[in-house]
Amino acid sequence: MLLGVKRKDNRNTFTVSDPTLILQALVSLKDTRVLEYRRDRAVQYLRVWQIVKDPLCPGCGGRAWVKDRVEVSYIDLPVYGKPMRLVWRKHRFWCPRLDCQKKSWVGTDPMTLARTLTATSR
């Protein structure tokens, strides 16, 4: 359930007034936070980032740290007949363990975006 969503009389009718929650419901991206929505003439832009709780190193399984954040732009499906660009602010992680072979990597979400595509898969 989205934060700030109120249920009335135990029915399936939801009321959302927070603009961020409305955008989250519209784009249906799990575990993401909407950072910005803007329109630039005919194109709409939506900036999001993935919520990552307790990231782990894929090399050693230890705790990973955020090193940087990079923005990647994707072409998404049109919204209300206008082109939408999804700008995903990806996390770049690093492993602090000296004996780990995996030094740094960029987080991915296979349900949302493929690594080599410029269009979303949803």
XYZ file of C-alpha atoms in Angstrom, residues 54-94:
41
model
C 20.712 -2.616 2.779
C 22.572 -3.170 -0.516
C 24.860 -6.183 -0.593
C 27.991 -6.819 -2.628
C 27.397 -9.435 -5.353
C 31.030 -10.554 -4.961
C 31.356 -11.259 -1.242
C 27.864 -10.684 0.159
C 29.077 -7.941 2.502
C 27.515 -4.532 3.016
C 27.861 -2.231 -0.011
C 28.102 1.550 0.017
C 26.826 4.143 -2.442
C 29.756 5.560 -4.398
C 27.920 7.809 -6.838
C 24.651 8.296 -8.685
C 24.458 8.442 -12.468
C 21.456 9.490 -14.537
C 20.362 7.428 -17.521
C 17.566 8.587 -19.810
C 15.089 6.127 -21.330
C 12.246 6.538 -23.792
C 9.014 5.407 -22.153
C 5.483 4.888 -23.413
C 3.544 8.040 -24.295
C 1.430 9.463 -21.474
C -1.812 11.159 -22.503
C -0.555 11.245 -26.094
C 2.737 13.005 -25.273
C 6.226 11.470 -25.303
C 7.687 10.613 -21.895
C 11.376 10.381 -21.008
C 12.155 8.416 -17.884
C 15.374 9.613 -16.254
C 16.560 6.970 -13.820
C 19.100 8.062 -11.224
C 21.021 4.822 -10.763
C 23.123 3.993 -7.724
C 26.779 3.173 -8.265
C 27.941 0.982 -5.381
C 31.342 -0.065 -4.040
